[in-house]
mmCIF file of C-alpha atoms and ligand atoms in Angstrom:
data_model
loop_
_atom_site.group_PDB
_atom_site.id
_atom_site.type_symbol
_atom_site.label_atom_id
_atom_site.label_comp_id
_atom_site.label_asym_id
_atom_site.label_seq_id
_atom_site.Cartn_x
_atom_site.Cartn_y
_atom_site.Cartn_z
ATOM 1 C CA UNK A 1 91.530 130.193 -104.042
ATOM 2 C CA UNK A 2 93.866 132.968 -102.054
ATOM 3 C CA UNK A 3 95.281 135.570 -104.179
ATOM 4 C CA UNK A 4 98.555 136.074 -103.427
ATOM 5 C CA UNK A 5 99.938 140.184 -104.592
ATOM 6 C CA UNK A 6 103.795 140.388 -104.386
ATOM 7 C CA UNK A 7 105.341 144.003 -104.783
ATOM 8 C CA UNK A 8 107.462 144.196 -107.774
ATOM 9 C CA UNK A 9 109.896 147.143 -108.959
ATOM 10 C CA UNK A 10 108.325 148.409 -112.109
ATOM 11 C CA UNK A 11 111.831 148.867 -113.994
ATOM 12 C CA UNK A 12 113.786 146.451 -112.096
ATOM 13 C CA UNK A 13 111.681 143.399 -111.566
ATOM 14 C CA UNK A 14 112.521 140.906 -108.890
ATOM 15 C CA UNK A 15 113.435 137.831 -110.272
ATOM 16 C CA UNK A 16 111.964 135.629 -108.290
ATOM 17 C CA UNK A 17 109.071 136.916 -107.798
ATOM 18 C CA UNK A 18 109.188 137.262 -111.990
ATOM 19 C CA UNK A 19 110.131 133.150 -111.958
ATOM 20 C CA UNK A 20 107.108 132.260 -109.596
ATOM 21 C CA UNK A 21 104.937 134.211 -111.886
ATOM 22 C CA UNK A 22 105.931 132.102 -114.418
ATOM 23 C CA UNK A 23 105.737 128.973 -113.072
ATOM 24 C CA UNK A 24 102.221 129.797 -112.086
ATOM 25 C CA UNK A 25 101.633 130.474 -115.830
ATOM 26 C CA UNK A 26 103.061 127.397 -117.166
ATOM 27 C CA UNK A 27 101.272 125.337 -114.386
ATOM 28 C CA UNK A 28 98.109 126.615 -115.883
ATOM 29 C CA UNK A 29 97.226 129.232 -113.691
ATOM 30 C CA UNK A 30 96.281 132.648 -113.860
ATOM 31 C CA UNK A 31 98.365 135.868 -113.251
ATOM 32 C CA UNK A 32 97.848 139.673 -113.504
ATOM 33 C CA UNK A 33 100.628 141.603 -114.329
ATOM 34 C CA UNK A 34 101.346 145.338 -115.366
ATOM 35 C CA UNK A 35 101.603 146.761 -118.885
ATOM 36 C CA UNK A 36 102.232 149.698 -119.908
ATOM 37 C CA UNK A 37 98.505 150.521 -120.628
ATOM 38 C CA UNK A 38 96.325 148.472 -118.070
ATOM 39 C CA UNK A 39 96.764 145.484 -115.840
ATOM 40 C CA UNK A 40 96.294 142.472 -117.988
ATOM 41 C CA UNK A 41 94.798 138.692 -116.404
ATOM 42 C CA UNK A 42 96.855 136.376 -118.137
ATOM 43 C CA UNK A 43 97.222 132.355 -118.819
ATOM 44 C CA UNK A 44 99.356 130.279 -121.082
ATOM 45 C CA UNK A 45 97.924 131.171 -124.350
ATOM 46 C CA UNK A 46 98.866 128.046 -125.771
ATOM 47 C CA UNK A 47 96.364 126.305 -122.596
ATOM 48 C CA UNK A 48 93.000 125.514 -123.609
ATOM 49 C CA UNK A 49 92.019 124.819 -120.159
ATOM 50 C CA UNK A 50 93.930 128.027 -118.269
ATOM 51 C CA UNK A 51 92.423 130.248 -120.937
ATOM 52 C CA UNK A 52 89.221 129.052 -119.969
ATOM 53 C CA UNK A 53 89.727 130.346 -116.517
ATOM 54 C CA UNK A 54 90.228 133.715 -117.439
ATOM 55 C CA UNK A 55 86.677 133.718 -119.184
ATOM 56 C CA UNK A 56 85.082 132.144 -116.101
ATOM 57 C CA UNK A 57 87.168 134.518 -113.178
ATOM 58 C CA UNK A 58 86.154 137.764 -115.895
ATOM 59 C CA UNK A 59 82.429 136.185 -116.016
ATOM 60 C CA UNK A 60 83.415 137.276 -119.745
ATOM 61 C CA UNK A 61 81.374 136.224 -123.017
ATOM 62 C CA UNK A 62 82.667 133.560 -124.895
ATOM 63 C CA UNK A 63 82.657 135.374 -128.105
ATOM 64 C CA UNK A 64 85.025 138.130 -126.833
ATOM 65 C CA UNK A 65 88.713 137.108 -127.994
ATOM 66 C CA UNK A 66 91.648 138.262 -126.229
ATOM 67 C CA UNK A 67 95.177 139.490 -127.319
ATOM 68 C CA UNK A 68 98.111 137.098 -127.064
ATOM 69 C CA UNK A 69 101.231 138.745 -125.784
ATOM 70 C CA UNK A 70 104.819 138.360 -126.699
ATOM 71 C CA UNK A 71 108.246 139.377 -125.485
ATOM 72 C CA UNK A 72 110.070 139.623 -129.235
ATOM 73 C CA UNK A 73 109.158 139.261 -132.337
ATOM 74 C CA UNK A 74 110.219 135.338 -133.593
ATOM 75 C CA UNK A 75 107.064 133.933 -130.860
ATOM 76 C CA UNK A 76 104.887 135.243 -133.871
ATOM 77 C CA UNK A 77 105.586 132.657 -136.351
ATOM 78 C CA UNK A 78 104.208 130.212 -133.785
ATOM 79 C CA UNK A 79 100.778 132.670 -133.838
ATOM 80 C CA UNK A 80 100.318 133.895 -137.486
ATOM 81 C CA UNK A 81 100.375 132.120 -140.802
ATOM 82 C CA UNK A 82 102.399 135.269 -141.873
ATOM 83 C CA UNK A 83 103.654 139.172 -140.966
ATOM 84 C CA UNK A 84 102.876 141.565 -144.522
ATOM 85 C CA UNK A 85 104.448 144.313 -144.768
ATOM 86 C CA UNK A 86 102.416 146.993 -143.479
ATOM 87 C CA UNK A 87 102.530 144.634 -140.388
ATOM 88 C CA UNK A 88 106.288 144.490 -140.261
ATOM 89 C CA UNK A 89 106.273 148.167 -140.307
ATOM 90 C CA UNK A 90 104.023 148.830 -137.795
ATOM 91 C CA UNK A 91 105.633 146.057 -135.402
ATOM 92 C CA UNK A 92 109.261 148.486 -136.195
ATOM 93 C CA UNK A 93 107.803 151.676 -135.463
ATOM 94 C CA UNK A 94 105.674 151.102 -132.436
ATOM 95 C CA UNK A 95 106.820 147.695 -130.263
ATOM 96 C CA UNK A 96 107.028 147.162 -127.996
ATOM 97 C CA UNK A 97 103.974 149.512 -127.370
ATOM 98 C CA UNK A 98 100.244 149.978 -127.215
ATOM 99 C CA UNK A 99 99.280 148.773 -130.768
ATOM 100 C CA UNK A 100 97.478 145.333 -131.001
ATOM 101 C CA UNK A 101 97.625 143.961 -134.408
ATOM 102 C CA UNK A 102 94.905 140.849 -135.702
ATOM 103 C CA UNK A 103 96.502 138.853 -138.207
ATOM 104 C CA UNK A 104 95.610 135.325 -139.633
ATOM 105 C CA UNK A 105 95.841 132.380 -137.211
ATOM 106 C CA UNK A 106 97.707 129.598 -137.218
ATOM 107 C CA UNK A 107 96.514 126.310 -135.886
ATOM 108 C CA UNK A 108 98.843 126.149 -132.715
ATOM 109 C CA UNK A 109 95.938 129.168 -131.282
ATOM 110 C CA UNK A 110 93.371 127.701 -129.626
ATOM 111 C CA UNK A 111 89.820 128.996 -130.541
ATOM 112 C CA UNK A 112 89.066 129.644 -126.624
ATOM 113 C CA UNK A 113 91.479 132.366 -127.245
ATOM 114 C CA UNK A 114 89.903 133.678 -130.624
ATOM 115 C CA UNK A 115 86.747 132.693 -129.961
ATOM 116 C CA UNK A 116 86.634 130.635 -132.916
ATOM 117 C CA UNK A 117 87.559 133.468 -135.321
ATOM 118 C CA UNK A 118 90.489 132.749 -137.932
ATOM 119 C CA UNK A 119 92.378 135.628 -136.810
ATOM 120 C CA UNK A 120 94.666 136.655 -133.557
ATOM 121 C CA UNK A 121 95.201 139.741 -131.895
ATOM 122 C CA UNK A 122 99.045 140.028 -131.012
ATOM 123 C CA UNK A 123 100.624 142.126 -128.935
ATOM 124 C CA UNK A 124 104.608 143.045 -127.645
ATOM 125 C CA UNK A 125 103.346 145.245 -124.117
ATOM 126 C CA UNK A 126 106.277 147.970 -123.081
ATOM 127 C CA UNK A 127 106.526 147.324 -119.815
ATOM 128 C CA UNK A 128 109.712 145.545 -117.985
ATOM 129 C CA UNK A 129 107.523 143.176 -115.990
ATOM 130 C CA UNK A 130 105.200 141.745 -118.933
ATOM 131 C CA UNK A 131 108.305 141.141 -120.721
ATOM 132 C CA UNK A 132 110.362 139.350 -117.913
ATOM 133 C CA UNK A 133 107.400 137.645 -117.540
ATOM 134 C CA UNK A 134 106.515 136.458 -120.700
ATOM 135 C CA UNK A 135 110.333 135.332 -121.446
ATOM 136 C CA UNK A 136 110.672 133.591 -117.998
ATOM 137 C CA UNK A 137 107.091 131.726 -118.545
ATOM 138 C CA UNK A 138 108.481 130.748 -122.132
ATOM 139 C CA UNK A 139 105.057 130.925 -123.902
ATOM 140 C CA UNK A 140 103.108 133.341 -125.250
ATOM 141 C CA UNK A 141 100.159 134.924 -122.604
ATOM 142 C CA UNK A 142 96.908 135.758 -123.271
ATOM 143 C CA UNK A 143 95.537 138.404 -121.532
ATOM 144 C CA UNK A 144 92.048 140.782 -121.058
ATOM 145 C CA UNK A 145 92.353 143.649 -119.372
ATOM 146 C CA UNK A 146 92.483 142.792 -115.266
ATOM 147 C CA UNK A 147 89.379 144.069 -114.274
ATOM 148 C CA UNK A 148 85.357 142.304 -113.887
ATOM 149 C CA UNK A 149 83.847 142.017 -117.321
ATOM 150 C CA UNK A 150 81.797 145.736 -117.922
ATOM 151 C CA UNK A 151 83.859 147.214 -115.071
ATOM 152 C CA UNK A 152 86.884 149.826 -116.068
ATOM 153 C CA UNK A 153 89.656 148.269 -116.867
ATOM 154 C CA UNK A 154 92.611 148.284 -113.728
ATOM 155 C CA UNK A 155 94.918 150.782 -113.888
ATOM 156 C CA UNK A 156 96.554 150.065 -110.164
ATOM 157 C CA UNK A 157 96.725 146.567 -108.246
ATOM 158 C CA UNK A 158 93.926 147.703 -105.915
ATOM 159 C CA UNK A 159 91.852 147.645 -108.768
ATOM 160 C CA UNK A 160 92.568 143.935 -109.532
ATOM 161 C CA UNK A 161 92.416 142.985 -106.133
ATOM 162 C CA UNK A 162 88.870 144.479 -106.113
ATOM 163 C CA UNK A 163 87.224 142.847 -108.803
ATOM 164 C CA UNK A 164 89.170 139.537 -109.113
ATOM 165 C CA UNK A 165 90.371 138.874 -105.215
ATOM 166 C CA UNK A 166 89.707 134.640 -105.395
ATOM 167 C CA UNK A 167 90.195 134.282 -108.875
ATOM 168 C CA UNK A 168 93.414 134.857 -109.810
ATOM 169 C CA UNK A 169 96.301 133.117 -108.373
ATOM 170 C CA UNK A 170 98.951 136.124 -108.187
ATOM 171 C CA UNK A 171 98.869 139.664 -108.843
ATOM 172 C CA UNK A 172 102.231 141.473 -109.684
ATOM 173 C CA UNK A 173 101.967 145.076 -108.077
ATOM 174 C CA UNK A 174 104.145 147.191 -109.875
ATOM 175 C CA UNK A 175 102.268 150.395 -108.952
ATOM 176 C CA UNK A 176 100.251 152.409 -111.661
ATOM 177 C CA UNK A 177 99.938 151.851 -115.417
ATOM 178 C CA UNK A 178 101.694 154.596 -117.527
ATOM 179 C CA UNK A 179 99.035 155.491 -120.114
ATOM 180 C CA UNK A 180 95.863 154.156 -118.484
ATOM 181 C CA UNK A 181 93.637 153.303 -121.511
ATOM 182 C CA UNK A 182 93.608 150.045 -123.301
ATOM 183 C CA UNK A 183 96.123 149.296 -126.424
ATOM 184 C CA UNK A 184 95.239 150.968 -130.088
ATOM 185 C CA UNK A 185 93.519 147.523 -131.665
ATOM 186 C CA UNK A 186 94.189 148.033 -135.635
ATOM 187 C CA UNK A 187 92.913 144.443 -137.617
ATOM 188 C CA UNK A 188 95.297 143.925 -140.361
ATOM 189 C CA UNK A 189 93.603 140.958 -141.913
ATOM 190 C CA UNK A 190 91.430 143.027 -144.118
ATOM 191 C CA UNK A 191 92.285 146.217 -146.947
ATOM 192 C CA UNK A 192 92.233 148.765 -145.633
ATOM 193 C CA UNK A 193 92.889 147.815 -142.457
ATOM 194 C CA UNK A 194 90.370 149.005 -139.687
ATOM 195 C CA UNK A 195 91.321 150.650 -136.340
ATOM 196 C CA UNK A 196 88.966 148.547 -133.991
ATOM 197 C CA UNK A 197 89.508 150.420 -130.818
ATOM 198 C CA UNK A 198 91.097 153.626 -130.631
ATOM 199 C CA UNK A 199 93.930 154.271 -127.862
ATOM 200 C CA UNK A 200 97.853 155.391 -127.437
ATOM 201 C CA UNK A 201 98.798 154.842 -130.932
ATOM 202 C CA UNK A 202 96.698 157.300 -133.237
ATOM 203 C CA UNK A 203 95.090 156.604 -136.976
ATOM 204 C CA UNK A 204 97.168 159.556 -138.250
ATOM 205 C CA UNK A 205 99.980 157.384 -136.322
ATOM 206 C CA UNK A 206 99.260 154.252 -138.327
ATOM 207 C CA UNK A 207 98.504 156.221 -141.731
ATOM 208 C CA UNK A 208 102.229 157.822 -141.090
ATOM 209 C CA UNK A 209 103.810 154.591 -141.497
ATOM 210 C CA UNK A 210 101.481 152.221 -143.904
ATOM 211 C CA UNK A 211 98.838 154.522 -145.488
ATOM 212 C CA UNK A 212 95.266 154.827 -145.086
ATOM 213 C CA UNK A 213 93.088 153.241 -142.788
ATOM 214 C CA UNK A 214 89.395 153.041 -141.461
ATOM 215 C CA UNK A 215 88.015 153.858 -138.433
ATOM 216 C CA UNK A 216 84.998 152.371 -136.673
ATOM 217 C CA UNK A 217 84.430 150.113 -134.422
ATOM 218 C CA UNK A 218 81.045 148.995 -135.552
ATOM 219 C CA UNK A 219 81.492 147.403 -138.947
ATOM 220 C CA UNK A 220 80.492 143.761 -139.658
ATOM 221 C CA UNK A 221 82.176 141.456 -141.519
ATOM 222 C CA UNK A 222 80.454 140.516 -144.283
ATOM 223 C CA UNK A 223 79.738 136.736 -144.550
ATOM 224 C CA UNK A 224 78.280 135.863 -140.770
ATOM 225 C CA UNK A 225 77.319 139.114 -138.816
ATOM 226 C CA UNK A 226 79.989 138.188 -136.186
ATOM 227 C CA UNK A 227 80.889 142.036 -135.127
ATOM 228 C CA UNK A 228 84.461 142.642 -136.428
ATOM 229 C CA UNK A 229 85.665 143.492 -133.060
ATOM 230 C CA UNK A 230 83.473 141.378 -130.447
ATOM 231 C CA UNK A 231 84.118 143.447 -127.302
ATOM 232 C CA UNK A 232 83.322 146.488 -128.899
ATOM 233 C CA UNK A 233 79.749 145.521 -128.064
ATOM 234 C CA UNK A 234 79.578 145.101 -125.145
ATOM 235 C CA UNK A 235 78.462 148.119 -122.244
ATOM 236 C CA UNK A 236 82.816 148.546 -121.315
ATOM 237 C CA UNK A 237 84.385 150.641 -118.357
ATOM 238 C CA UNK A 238 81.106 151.460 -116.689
ATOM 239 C CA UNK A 239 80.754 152.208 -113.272
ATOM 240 C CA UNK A 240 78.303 151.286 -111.154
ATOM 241 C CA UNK A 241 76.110 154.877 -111.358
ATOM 242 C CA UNK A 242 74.842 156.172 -114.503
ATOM 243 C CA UNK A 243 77.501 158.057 -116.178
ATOM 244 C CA UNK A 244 76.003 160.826 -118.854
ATOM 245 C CA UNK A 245 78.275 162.783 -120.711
ATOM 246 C CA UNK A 246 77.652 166.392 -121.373
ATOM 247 C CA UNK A 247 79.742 167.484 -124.804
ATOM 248 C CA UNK A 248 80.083 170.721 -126.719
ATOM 249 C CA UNK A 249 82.416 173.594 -128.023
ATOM 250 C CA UNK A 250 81.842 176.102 -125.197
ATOM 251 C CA UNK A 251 83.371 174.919 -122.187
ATOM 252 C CA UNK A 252 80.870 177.335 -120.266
ATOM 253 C CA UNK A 253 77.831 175.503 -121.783
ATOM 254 C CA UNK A 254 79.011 172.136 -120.992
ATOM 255 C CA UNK A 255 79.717 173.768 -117.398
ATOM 256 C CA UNK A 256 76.016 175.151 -116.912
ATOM 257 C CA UNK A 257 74.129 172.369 -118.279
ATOM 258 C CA UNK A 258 75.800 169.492 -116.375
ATOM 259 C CA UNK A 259 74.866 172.247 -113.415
ATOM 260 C CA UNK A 260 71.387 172.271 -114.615
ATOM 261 C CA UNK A 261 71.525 168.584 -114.467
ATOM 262 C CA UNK A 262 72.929 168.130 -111.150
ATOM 263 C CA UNK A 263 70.004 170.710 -109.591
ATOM 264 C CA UNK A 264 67.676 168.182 -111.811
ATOM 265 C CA UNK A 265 68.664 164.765 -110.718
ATOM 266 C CA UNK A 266 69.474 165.833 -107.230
ATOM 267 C CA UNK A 267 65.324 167.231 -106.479
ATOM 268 C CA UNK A 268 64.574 163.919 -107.926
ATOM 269 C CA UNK A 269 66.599 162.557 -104.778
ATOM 270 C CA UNK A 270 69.449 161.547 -106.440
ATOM 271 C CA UNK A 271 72.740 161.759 -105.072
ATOM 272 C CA UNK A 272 74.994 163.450 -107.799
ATOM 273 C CA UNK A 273 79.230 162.871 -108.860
ATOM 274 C CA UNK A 274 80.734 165.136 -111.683
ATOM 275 C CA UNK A 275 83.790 163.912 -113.399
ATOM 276 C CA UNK A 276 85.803 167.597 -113.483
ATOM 277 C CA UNK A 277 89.146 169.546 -114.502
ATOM 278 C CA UNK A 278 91.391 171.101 -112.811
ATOM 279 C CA UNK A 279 90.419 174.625 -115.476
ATOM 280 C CA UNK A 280 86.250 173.750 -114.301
ATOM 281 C CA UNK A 281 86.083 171.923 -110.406
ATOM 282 C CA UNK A 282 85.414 174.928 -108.640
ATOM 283 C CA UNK A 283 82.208 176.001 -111.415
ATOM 284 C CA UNK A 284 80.708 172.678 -110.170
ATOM 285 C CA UNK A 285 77.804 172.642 -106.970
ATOM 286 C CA UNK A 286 77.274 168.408 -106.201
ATOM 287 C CA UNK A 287 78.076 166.600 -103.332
ATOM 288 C CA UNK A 288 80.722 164.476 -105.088
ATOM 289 C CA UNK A 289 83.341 166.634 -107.690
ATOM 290 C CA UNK A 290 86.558 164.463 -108.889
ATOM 291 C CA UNK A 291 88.908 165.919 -110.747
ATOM 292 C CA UNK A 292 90.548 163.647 -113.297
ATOM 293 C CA UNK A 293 93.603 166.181 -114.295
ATOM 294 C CA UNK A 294 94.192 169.181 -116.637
ATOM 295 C CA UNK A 295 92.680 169.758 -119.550
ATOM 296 C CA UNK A 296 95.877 171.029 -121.532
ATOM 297 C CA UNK A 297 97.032 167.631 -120.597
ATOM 298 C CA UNK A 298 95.092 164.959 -122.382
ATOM 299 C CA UNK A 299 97.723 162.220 -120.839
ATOM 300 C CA UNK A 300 96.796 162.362 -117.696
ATOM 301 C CA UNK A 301 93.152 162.706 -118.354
ATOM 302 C CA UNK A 302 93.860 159.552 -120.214
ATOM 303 C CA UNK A 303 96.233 158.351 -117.604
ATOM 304 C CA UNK A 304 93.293 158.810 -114.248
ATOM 305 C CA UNK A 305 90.104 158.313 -116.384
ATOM 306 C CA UNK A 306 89.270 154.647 -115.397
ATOM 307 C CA UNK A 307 90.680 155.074 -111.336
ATOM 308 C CA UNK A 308 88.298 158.464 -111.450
ATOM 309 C CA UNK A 309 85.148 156.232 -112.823
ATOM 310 C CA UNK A 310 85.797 153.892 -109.940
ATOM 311 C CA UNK A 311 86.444 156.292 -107.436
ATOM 312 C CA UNK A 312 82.817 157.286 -107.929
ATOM 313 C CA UNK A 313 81.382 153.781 -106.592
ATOM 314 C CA UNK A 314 83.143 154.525 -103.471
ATOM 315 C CA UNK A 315 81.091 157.415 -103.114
ATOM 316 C CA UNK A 316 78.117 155.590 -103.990
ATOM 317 C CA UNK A 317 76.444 158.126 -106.053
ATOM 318 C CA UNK A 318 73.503 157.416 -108.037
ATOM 319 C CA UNK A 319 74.734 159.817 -111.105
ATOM 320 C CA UNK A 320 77.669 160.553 -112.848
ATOM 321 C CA UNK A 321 77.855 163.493 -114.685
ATOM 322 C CA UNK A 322 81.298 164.086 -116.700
ATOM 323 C CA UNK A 323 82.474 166.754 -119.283
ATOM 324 C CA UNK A 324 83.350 165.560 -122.941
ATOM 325 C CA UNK A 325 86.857 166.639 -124.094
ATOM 326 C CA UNK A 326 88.278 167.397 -127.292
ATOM 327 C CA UNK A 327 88.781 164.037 -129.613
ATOM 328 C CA UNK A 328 91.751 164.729 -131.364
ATOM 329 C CA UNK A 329 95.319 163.136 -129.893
ATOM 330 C CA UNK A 330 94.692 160.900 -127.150
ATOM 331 C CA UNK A 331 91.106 162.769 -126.510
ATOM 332 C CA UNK A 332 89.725 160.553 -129.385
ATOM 333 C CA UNK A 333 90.316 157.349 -127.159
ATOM 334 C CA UNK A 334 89.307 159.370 -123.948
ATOM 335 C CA UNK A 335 85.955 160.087 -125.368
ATOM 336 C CA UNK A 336 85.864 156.325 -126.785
ATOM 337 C CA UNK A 337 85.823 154.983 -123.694
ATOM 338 C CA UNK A 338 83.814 157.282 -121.735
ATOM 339 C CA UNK A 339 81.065 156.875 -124.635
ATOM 340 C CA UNK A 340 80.816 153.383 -123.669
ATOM 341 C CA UNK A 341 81.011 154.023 -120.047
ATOM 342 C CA UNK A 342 78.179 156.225 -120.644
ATOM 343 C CA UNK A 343 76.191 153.449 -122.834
ATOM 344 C CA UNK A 344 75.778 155.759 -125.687
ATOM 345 C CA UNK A 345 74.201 158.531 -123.038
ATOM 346 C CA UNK A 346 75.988 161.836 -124.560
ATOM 347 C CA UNK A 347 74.064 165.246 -124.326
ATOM 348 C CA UNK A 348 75.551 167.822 -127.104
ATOM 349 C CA UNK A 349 75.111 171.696 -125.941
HETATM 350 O O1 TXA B 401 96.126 147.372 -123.607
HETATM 351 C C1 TXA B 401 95.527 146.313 -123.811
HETATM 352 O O2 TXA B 401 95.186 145.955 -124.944
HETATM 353 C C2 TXA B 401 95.190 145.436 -122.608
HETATM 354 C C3 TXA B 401 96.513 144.937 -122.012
HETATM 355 C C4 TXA B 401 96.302 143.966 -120.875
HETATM 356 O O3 TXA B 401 97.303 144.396 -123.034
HETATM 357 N N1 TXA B 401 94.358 144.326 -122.990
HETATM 358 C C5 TXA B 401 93.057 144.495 -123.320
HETATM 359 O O4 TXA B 401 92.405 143.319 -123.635
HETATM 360 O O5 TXA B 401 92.496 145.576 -123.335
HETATM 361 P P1 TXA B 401 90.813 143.193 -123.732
HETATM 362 O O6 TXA B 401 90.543 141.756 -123.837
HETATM 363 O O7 TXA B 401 90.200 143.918 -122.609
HETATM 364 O O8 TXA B 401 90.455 143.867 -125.119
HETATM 365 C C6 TXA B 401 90.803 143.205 -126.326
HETATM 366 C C7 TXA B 401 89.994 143.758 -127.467
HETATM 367 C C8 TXA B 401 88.532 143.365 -127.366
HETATM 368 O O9 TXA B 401 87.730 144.458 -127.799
HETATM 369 C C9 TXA B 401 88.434 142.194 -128.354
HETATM 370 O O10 TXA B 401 87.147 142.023 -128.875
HETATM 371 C C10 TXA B 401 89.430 142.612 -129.416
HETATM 372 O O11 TXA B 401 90.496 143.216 -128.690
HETATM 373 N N2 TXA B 401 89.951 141.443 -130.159
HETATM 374 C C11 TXA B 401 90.776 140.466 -129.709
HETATM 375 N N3 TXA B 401 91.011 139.553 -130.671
HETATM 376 C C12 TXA B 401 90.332 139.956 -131.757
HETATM 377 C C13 TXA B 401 90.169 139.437 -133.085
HETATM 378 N N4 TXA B 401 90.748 138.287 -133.465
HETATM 379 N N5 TXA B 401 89.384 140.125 -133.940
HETATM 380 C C14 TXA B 401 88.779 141.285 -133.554
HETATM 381 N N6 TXA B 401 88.903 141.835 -132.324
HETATM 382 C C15 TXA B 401 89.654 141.172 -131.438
HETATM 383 MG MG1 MG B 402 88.903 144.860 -121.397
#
């Protein structure tokens, strides 16, 4: 198959190239399209068959659901036996946005998209071209993140294009992501709810509006062992070098042992990346030093994380070494996903 990548303004999108999207979708074909936190690969969510598809072009594992996405609010009584009140709330204060709610089923979901599970993860994305999409294709889409299953999720087009290029029907290029980590996931069909996967929208955010809630991303559900949030699991955002992650208080610690580290791996013959600051590039001595933005401004840390990850493979260094940063805000997802970049691989100083 040729993937096709039409250029699409971000706020104002073209509406035909917005109507062939759609027709794609409803035809049963795939499309990536921009949201407001990563590029998403979606299908009619209501398609059995197109959902399918995205599995097989993601080479993802058929126990990993995905999130079904909707333009306004009434396409959820077609998803979920019913909104509670905390949900209500939370769909008020932060929808459109980057909060992914997992609610009861109904049976109009297929279990392709759930992977069998009785719940669905719903989402309303902020981003003009998901929603003119989504309204113009007249069903709601499923969508993963846009990117090769265990590769960083895509934050631009070229991205896409790299890891799905002959899978995908059409990409929509409407230039970078804003906030360039995956959507908060918070599952809402237990009490207290659970923050799956951390991102935009904080815990103290949720607790703000509905009360307490749990964090972790590790917790199984009681009756079968199925892990309450299947993808957290899996090795996610990795690039193709070994990422470690040097973490402590003293920025000047972190500094000399990831130094210490780069003199190590690089007498062993390995060729050596660090994943920098703007406050800490110039402490660093390795062939390869990316900066991935300043540290008093966790947003765009957040915002070039994944294209800084991938940026390495062009580089083709063996080792990645990267600094941890401070987990409250938006640092708490940052260090989330670098975690699992890193495979668990975090030395505290
Ligand atoms: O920001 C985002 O959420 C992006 C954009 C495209 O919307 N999408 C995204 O999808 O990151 P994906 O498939 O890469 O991550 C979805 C996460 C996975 O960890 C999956 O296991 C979890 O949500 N999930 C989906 N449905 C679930 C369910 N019913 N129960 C528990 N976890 C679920
Ligand atoms: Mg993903």
């Amino acid at each position: 198959m040729e993937t096709r990548v039409l250029k699409v303004d971000a706020r104002r999108p073209d509406e035909a190239a917005v109507s062939e999207a759609a027709r794609i979708i409803r035809d049963g074909g795939l499309v990536a399209f921009p949201t407001e936190t990563v590029y998403g690969l979606g299908a009619n969510a209501l398609d059995a068959a197109a959902v399918a598809r995205i599995f097989a072009a993601k080479g993802r594992p058929a126990d990993n659901p995905l999130i079904v996405h909707i333009a306004d609010p009434n396409q959820l009584s077609d998803l979920v036996e019913a909104v509670p009140p905390p949900a209500q709330q939370l769909m008020e204060r932060f929808w459109p946005g980057p909060l992914t709610l997992i609610l009861p089923r109904t049976a109009a979901v297929p279990p392709v998209v759930t992977a069998g599970l009785g719940t669905v993860a719903v989402r309303r994305p902020d981003h003009p071209v998901a929603l003119a999409l989504i309204r113009a294709a007249g069903v709601p889409i499923a969508a993963p993140s846009a990117n090769r299953s265990g590769r960083p999720s895509s934050t631009v087009a070229a991205h896409v294009h790299e890891d799905l290029a002959g899978q995908v029907d059409l990409i929509l290029d409407a230039g970078p992501t804003g906030l360039g980590l995956e959507s908060t996931v918070l599952d809402l069909s237990t009490d207290p709810p659970v923050v799956l996967r951390p991102g935009g929208v904080t815990a103290a955010d949720i607790c703000a509006v509905i009360g307490p809630v749990e964090v972790g991303s590790t917790r199984e559900t009681d009756e079968d062992d199925v892990p309450r949030s299947p993808g957290t699991k899996y090795i996610h955002y990795a690039p193709k070098a070994l990422l470690i992650v040097v973490d402590g208080p003293f920025l000047e610690s972190v500094q000399a042992k990831i130094n210490d580290l780069a003199y190590e791996f690089t007498a062993e013959g390995r060729r050596v990346g660090i994943l920098a600051t703007a406050e800490t590039r110039g402490a660093y001595q390795a062939p390869v030093v990316l900066e991935v933005g300043s540290r008093k401004n966790m947003s765009m840390v957040a915002a070039g994380l994944f294209s800084a990850l991938r940026a390495f493979d062009q580089y083709r260094v063996d080792v990645v070494l990267s600094e941890g940063f401070p987990e409250d805000g938006i640092g708490y997802a940052v260090m989330d996903r670098l975690r699992r970049a890193a495979g668990g691989r975090v030395v505290q100083v």
